[in-house]
Short mmCIF file of C-alpha atoms in Angstrom, two decimals:
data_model
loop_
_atom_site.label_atom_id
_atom_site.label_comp_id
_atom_site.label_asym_id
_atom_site.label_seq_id
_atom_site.Cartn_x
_atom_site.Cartn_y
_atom_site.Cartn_z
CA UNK A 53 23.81 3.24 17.69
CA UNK A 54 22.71 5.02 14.53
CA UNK A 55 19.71 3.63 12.87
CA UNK A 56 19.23 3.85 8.97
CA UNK A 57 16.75 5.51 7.50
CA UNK A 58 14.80 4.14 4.87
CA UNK A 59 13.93 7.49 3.41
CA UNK A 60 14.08 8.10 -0.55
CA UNK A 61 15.00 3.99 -0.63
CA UNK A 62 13.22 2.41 -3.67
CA UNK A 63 11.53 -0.54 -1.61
CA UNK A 64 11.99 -3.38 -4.76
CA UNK A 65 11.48 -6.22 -2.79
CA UNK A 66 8.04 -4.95 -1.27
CA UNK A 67 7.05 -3.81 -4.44
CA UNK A 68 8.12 -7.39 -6.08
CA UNK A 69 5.91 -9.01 -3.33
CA UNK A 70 2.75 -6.77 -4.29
CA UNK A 71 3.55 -7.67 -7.81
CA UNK A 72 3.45 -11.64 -7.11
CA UNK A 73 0.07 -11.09 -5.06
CA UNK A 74 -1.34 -9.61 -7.99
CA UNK A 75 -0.42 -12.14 -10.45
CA UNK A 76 -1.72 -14.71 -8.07
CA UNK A 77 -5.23 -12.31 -7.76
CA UNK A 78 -5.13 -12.49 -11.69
CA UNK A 79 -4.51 -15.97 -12.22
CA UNK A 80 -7.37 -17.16 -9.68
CA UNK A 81 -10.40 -14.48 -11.12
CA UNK A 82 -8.79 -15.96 -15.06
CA UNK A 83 -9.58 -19.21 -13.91
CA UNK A 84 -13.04 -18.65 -12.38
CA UNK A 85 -13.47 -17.15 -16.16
CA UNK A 86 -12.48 -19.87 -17.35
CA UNK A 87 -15.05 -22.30 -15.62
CA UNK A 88 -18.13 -19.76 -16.13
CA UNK A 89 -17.03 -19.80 -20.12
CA UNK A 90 -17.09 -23.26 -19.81
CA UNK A 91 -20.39 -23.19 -18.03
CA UNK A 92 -22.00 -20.62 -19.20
CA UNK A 93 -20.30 -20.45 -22.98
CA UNK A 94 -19.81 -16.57 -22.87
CA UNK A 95 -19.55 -14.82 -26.16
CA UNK A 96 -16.40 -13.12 -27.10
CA UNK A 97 -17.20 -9.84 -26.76
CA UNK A 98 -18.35 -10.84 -22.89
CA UNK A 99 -14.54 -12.40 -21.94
CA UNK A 100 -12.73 -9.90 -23.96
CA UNK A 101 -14.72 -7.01 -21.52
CA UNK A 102 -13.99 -9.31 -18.31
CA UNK A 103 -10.05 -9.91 -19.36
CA UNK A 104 -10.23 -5.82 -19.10
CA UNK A 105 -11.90 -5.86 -15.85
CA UNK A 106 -9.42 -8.81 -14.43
CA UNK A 107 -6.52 -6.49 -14.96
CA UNK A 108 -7.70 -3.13 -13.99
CA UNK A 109 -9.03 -5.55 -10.52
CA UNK A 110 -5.46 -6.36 -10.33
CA UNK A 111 -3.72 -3.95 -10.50
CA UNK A 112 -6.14 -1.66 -8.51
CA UNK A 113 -5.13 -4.37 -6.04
CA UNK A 114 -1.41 -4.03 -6.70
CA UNK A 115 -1.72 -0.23 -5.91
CA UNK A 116 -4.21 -0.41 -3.27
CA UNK A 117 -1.81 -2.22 -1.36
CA UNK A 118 1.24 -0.04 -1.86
CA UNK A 119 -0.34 2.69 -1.31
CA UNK A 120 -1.25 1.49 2.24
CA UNK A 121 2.03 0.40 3.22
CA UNK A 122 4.60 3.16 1.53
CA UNK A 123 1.97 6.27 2.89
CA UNK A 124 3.59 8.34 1.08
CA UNK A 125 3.56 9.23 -2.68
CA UNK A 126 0.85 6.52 -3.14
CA UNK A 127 -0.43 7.65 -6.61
CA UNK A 128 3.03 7.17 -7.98
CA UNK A 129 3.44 4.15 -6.27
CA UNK A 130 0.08 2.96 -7.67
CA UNK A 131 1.30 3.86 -10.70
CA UNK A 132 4.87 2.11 -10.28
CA UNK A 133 2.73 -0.94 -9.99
CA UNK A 134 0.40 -0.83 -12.52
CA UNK A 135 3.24 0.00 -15.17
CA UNK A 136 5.32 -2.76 -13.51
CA UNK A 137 2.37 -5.21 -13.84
CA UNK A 138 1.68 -4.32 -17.68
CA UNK A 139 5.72 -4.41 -18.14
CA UNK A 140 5.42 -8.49 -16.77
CA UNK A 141 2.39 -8.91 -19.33
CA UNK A 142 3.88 -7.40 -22.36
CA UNK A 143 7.34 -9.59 -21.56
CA UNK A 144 5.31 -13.12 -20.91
CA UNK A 145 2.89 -12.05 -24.33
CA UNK A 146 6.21 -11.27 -26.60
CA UNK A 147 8.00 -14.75 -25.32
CA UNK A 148 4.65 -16.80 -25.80
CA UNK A 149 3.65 -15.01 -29.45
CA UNK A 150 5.41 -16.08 -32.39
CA UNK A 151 4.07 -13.22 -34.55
CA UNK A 152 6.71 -10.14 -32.65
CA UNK A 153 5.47 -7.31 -31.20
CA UNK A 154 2.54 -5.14 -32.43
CA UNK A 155 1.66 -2.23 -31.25
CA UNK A 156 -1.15 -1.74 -31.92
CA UNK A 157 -4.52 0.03 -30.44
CA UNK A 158 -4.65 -2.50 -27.28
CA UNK A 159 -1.41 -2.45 -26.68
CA UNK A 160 -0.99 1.39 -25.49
CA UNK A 161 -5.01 0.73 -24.17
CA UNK A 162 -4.12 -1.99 -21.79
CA UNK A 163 -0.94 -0.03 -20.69
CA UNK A 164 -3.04 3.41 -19.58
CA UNK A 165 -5.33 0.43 -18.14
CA UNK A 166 -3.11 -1.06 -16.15
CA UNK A 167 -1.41 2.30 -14.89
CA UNK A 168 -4.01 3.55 -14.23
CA UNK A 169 -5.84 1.05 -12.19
CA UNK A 170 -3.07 0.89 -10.39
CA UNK A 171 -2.70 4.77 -9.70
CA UNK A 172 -6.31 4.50 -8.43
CA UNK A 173 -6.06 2.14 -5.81
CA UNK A 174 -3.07 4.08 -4.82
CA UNK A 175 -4.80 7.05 -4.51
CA UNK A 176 -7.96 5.45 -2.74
CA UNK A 177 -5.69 3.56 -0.13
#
């Protein structure tokens, strides 16, 4: 019996799992955000910073976990995931905004963000 190798395959769903488990990730620390700014009233400045930290967290997570699984490659796949996660957040931003795309300063900042992060959990797994 021949067996098939998986070799130079592009593993999509794996990836689209990773993706979901960082969404989830982001959605739970957005909400504990949520309740300390409704605790603690943070200033702007103070959930603007921790909306930074929430996504590079994610998608550090996102590429963590690829990394670990795939074994090879994982700074690209890191990177696969953090561009994959911004790509999701730019989409559901454009569909909920009624003002268009701008691209401005924090767009390109929160995509080397989220690349990034991701890239570095890659590399670290």
């Amino acid at each position: 019996m021949e067996q098939k190798s998986n070799a130079g395959e592009f593993p999509i769903f794996f990836l689209l799992k990773t993706l979901l488990f960082s969404y989830i990730f982001t959605g739970v620390l957005l909400a504990l955000l949520a309740f300390l700014l409704y605790k603690l009233g943070f200033g702007e400045k103070v959930v603007s910073i921790a909306i930074i930290v929430i996504y590079v967290a994610a998608t550090f997570f996102g590429g963590f976990v690829a990394g670990k699984k795939l074994q090879s490659r994982k700074f690209l796949w890191g990177l696969v995931m953090g561009a994959a996660y911004f790509l999701v957040l730019a989409a559901v931003s454009l569909s909920a905004g009624a003002n268009g795309l701008q691209m401005g300063n924090s767009f390109f900042t929160t995509l080397v963000l989220c690349a990034g992060g991701g890239m570095l959990g890659g590399m670290l797994s």
